[in-house]
PDB file of C-alpha atoms in Angstrom:
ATOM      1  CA  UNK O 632      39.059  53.100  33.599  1.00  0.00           C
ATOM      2  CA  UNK O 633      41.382  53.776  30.617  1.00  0.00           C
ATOM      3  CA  UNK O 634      44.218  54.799  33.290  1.00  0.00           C
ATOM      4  CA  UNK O 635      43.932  52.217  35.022  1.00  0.00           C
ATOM      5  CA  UNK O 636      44.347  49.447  32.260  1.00  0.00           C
ATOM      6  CA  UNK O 637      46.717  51.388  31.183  1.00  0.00           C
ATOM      7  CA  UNK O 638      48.941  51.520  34.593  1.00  0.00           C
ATOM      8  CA  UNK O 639      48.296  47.280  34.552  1.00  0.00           C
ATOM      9  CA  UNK O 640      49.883  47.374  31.401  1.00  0.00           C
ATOM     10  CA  UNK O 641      52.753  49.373  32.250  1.00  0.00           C
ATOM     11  CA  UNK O 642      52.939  47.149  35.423  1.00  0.00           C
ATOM     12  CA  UNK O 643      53.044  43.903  33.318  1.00  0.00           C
ATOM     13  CA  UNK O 644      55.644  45.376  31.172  1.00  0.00           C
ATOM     14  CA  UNK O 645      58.156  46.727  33.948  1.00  0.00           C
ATOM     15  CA  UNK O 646      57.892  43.186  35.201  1.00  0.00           C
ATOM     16  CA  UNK O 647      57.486  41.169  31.938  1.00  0.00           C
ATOM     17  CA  UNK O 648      61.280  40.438  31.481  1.00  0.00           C
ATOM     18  CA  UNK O 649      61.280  37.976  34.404  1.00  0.00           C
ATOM     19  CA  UNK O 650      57.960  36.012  33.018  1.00  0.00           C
ATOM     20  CA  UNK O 651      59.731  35.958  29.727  1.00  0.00           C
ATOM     21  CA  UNK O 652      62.805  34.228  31.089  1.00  0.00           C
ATOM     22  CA  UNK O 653      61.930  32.815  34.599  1.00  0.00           C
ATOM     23  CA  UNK O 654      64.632  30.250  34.449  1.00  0.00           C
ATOM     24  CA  UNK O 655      67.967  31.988  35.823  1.00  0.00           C
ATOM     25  CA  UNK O 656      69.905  29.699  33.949  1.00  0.00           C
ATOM     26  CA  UNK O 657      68.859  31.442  30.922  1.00  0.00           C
ATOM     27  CA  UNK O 658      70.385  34.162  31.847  1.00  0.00           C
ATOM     28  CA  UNK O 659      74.135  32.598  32.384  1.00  0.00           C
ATOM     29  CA  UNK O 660      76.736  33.785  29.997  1.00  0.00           C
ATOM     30  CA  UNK O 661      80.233  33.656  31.430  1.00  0.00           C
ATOM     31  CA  UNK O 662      81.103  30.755  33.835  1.00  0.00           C
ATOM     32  CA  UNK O 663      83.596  30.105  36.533  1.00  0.00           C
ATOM     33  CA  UNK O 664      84.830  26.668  37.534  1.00  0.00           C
ATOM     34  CA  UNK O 665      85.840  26.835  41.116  1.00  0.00           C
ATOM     35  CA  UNK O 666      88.403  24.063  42.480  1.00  0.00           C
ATOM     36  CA  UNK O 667      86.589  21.129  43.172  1.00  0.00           C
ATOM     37  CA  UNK O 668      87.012  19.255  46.382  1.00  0.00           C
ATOM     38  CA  UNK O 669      87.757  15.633  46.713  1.00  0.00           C
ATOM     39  CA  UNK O 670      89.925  13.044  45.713  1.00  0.00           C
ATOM     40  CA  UNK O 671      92.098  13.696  42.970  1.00  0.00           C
ATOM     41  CA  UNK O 672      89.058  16.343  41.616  1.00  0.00           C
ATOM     42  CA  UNK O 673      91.926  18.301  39.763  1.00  0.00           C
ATOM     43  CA  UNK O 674      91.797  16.513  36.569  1.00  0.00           C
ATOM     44  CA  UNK O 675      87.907  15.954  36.544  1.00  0.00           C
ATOM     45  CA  UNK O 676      88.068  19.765  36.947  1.00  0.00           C
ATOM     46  CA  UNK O 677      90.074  19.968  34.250  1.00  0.00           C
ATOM     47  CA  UNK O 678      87.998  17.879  31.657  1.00  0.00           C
ATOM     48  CA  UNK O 679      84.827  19.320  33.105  1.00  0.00           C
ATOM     49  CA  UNK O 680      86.031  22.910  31.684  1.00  0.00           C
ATOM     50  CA  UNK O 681      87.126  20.962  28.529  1.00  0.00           C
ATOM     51  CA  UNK O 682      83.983  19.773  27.880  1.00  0.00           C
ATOM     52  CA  UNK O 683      82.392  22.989  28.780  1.00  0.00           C
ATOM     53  CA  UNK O 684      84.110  24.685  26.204  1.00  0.00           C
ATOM     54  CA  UNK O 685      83.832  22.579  23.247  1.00  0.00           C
ATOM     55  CA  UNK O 686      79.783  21.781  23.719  1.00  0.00           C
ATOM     56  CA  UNK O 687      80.018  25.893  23.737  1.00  0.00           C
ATOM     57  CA  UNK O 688      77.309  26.435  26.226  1.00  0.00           C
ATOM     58  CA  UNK O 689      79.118  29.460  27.968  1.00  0.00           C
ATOM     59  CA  UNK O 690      82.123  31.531  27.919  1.00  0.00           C
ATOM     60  CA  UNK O 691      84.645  30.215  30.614  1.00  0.00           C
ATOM     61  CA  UNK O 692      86.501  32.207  32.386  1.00  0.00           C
ATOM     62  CA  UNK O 693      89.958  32.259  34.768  1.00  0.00           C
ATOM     63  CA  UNK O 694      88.881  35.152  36.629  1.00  0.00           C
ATOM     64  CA  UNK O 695      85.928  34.525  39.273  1.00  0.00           C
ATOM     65  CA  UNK O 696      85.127  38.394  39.518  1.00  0.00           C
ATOM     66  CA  UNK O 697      83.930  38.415  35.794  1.00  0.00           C
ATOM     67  CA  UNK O 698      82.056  35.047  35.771  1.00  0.00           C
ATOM     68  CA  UNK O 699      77.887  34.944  35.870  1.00  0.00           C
ATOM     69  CA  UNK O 700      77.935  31.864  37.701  1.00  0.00           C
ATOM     70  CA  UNK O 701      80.008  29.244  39.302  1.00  0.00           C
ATOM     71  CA  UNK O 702      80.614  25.943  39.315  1.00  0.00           C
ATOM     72  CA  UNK O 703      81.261  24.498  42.322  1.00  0.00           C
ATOM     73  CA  UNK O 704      81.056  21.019  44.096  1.00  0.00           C
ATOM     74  CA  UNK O 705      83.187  17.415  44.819  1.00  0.00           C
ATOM     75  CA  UNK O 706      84.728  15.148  42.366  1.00  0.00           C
ATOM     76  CA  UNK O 707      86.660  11.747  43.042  1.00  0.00           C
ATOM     77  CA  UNK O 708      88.571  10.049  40.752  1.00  0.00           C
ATOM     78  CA  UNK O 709      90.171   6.546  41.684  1.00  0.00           C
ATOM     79  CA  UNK O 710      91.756   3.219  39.831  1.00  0.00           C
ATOM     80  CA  UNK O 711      91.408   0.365  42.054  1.00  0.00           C
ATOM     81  CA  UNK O 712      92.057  -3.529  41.933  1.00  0.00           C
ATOM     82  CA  UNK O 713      88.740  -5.220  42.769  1.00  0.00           C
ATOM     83  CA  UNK O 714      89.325  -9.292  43.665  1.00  0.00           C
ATOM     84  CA  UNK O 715      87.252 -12.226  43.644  1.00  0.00           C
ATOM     85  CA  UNK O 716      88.844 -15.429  45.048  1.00  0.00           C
ATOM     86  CA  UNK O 717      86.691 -18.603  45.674  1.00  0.00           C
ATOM     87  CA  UNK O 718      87.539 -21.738  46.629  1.00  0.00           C
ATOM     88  CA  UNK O 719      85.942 -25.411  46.546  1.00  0.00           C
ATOM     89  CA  UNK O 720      86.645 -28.598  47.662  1.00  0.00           C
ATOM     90  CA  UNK O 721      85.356 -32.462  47.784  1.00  0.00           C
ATOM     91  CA  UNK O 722      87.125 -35.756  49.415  1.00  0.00           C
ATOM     92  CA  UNK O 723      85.737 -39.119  49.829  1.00  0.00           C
ATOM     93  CA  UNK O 724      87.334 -41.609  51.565  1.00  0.00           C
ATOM     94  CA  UNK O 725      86.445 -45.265  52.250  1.00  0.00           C
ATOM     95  CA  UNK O 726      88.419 -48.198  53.754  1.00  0.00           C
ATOM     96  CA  UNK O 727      87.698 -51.925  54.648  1.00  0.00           C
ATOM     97  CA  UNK O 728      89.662 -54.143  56.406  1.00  0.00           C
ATOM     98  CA  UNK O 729      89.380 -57.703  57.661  1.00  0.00           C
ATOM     99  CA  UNK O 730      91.219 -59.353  59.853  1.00  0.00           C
ATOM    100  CA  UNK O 731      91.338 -63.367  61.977  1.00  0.00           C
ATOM    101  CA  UNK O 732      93.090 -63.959  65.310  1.00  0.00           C
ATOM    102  CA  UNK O 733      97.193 -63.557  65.266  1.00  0.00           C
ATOM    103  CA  UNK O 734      97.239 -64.138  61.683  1.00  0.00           C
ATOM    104  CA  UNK O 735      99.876 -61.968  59.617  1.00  0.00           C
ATOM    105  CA  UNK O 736      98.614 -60.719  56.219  1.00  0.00           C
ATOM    106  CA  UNK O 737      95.466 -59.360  57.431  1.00  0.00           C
ATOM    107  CA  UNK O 738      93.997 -57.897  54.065  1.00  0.00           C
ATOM    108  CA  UNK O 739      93.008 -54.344  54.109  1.00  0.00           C
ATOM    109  CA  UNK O 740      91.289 -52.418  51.387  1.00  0.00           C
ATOM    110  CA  UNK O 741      91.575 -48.452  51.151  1.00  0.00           C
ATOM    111  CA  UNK O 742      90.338 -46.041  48.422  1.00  0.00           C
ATOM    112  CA  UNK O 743      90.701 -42.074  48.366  1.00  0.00           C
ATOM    113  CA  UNK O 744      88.961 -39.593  46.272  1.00  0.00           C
ATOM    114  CA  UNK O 745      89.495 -35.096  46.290  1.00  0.00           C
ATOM    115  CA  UNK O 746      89.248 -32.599  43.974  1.00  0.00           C
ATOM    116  CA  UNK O 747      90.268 -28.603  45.203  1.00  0.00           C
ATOM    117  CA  UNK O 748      89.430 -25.905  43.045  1.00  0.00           C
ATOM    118  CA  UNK O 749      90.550 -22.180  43.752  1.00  0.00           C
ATOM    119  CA  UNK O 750      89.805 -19.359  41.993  1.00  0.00           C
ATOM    120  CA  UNK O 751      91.214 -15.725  42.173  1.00  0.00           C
ATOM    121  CA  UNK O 752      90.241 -12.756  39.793  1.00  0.00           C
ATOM    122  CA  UNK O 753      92.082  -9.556  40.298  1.00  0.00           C
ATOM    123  CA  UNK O 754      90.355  -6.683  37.660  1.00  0.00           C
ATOM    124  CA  UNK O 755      91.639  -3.253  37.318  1.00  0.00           C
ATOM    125  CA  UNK O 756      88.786  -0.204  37.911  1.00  0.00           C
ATOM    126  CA  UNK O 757      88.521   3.063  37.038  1.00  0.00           C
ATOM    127  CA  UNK O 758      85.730   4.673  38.808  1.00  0.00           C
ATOM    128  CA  UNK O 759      84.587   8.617  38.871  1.00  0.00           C
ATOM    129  CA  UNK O 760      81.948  10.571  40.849  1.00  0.00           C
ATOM    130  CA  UNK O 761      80.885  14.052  40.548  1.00  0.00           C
ATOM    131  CA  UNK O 762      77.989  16.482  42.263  1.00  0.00           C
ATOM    132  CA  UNK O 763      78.162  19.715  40.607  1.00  0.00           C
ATOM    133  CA  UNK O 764      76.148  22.612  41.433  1.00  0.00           C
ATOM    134  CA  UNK O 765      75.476  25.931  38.964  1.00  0.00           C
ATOM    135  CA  UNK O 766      75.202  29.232  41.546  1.00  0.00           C
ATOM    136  CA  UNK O 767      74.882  32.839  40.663  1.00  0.00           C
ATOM    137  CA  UNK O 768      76.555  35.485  41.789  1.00  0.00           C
ATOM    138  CA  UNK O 769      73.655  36.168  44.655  1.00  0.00           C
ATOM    139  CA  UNK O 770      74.699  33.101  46.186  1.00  0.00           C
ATOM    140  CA  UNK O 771      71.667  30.751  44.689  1.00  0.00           C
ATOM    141  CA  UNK O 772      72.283  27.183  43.365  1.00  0.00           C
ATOM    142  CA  UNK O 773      70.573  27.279  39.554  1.00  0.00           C
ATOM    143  CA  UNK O 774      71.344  24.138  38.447  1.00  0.00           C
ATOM    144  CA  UNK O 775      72.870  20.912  40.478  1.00  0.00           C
ATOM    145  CA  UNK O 776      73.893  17.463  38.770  1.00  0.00           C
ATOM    146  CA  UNK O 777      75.291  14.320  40.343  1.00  0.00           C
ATOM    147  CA  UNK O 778      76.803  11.879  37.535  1.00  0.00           C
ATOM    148  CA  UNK O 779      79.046   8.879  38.165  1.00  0.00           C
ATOM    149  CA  UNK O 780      81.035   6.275  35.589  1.00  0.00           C
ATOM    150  CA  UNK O 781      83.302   3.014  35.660  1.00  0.00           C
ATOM    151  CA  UNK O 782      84.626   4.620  32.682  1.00  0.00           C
ATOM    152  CA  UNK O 783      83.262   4.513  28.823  1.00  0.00           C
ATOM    153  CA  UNK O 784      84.558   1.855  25.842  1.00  0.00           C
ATOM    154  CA  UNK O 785      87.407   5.281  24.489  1.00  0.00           C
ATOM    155  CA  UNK O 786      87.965   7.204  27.016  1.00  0.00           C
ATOM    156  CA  UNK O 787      88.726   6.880  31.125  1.00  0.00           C
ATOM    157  CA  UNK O 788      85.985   7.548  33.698  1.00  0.00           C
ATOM    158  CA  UNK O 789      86.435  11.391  34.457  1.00  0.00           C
ATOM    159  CA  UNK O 790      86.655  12.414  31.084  1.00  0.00           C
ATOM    160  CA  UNK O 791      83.255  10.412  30.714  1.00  0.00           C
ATOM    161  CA  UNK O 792      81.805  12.156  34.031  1.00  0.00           C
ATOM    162  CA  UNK O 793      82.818  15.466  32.651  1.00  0.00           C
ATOM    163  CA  UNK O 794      80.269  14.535  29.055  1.00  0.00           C
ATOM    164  CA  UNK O 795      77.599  13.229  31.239  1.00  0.00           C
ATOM    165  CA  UNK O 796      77.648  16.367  33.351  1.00  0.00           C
ATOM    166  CA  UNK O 797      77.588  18.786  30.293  1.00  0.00           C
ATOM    167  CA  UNK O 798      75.233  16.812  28.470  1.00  0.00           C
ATOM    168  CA  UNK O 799      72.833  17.138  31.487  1.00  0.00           C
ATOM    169  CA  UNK O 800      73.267  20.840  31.710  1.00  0.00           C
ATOM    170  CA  UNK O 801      72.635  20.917  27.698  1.00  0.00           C
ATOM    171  CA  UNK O 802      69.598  19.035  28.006  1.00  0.00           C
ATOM    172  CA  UNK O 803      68.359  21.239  30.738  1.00  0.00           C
ATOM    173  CA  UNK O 804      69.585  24.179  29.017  1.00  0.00           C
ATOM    174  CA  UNK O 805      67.199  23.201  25.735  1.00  0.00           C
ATOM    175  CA  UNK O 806      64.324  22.628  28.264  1.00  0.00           C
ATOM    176  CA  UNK O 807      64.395  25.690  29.853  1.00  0.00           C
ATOM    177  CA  UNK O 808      64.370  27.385  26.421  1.00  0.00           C
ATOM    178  CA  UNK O 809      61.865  25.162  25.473  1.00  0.00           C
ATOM    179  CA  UNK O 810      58.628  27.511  26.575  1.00  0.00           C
ATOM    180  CA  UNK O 811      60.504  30.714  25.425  1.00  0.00           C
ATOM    181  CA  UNK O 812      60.404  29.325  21.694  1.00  0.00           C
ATOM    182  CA  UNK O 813      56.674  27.962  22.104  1.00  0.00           C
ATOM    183  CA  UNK O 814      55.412  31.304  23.352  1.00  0.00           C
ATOM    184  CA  UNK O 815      56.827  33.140  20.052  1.00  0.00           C
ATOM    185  CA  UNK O 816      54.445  33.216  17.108  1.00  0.00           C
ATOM    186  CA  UNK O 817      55.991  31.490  14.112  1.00  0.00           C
ATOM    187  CA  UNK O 818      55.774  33.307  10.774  1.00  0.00           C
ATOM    188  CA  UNK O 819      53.368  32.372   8.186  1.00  0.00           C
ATOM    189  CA  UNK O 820      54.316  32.407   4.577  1.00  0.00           C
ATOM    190  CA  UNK O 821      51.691  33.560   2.150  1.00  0.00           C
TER     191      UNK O 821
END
């Protein structure tokens, strides 16, 4: 009986480390940032690795053979001119006239009335997509994201997709260490 609560035990422990940390993301320390595909996805790559490496998440890496993980996925990126035009119109028109036999000087009343109104708004856009996925180096997607902006009050539209998308994967990050720090006993003080 002893032995065999024993062998559980030693069962439990050899497999322990992945009920401990079940979330793979966890286990991410170096990251990759593969090219992204899509229109003009360069510089959304670009501020997606900036903002990677100042929230400090992971170590980021040039060299895909060392990374953990990689990001991969599509990013577009385009300023367009978005116009409204409109247009609205009244006339009235009314006209009375009289007139007797082969007389000359027949008299003749005539009134006209129109108003035209056009209206055309031409704005300038800035408008960024991006669906990012997180995979490990088996080939599994960890962690996926889609995030889109018209841009934010200081700064352009990609560079605001690029927060958005870190900011997700911090959040998730925090709530996948969430049951790791509930599980641990916290110290009493005496």
């Amino acid at each position: 009986m002893t032995r065999s609560v024993l062998a559980l035990i030693a069962a439990v422990g050899c497999f322990g480390s992945d009920a401990q940390n079940p979330d793979p993301l966890l286990s991410v320390r170096r990251v990759y940032v593969d090219k992204l595909s899509g229109v003009n996805s360069g510089g959304v790559r670009d501020m997606i690795v900036n903002a990677l490496q100042n929230a400090s998440l992971f170590r980021i890496t040039e060299d895909f053979d060392k990374a953990d993980a990689t990001i991969r996925g599509s990013a577009d990126d385009q300023v367009f001119t978005d116009t409204f035009q409109s247009s609205e119109g009244v006339h009235a028109s009314t006209s009375i006239g009289t007139g007797l036999g082969s007389r000359v000087g027949i008299p003749r009343l005539s009134a006209n009335v129109g108003d035209q109104e056009s209206i055309r708004i031409a704005e300038r856009k800035h408008e960024a997509t991006a669906a990012i996925r997180l995979v490990n180096r088996e080939g599994d997607v960890i962690w996926s994201t889609t995030q889109e902006s018209q841009g934010a009050k200081f700064r352009g539209a990609g560079a605001d997709v690029a927060d958005k998308i870190v900011r997700q994967l911090q959040a998730d990050l925090e709530r996948a260490r969430r049951p790791l720090n509930a599980a641990q006993p916290t110290p009493v003080k005496h």
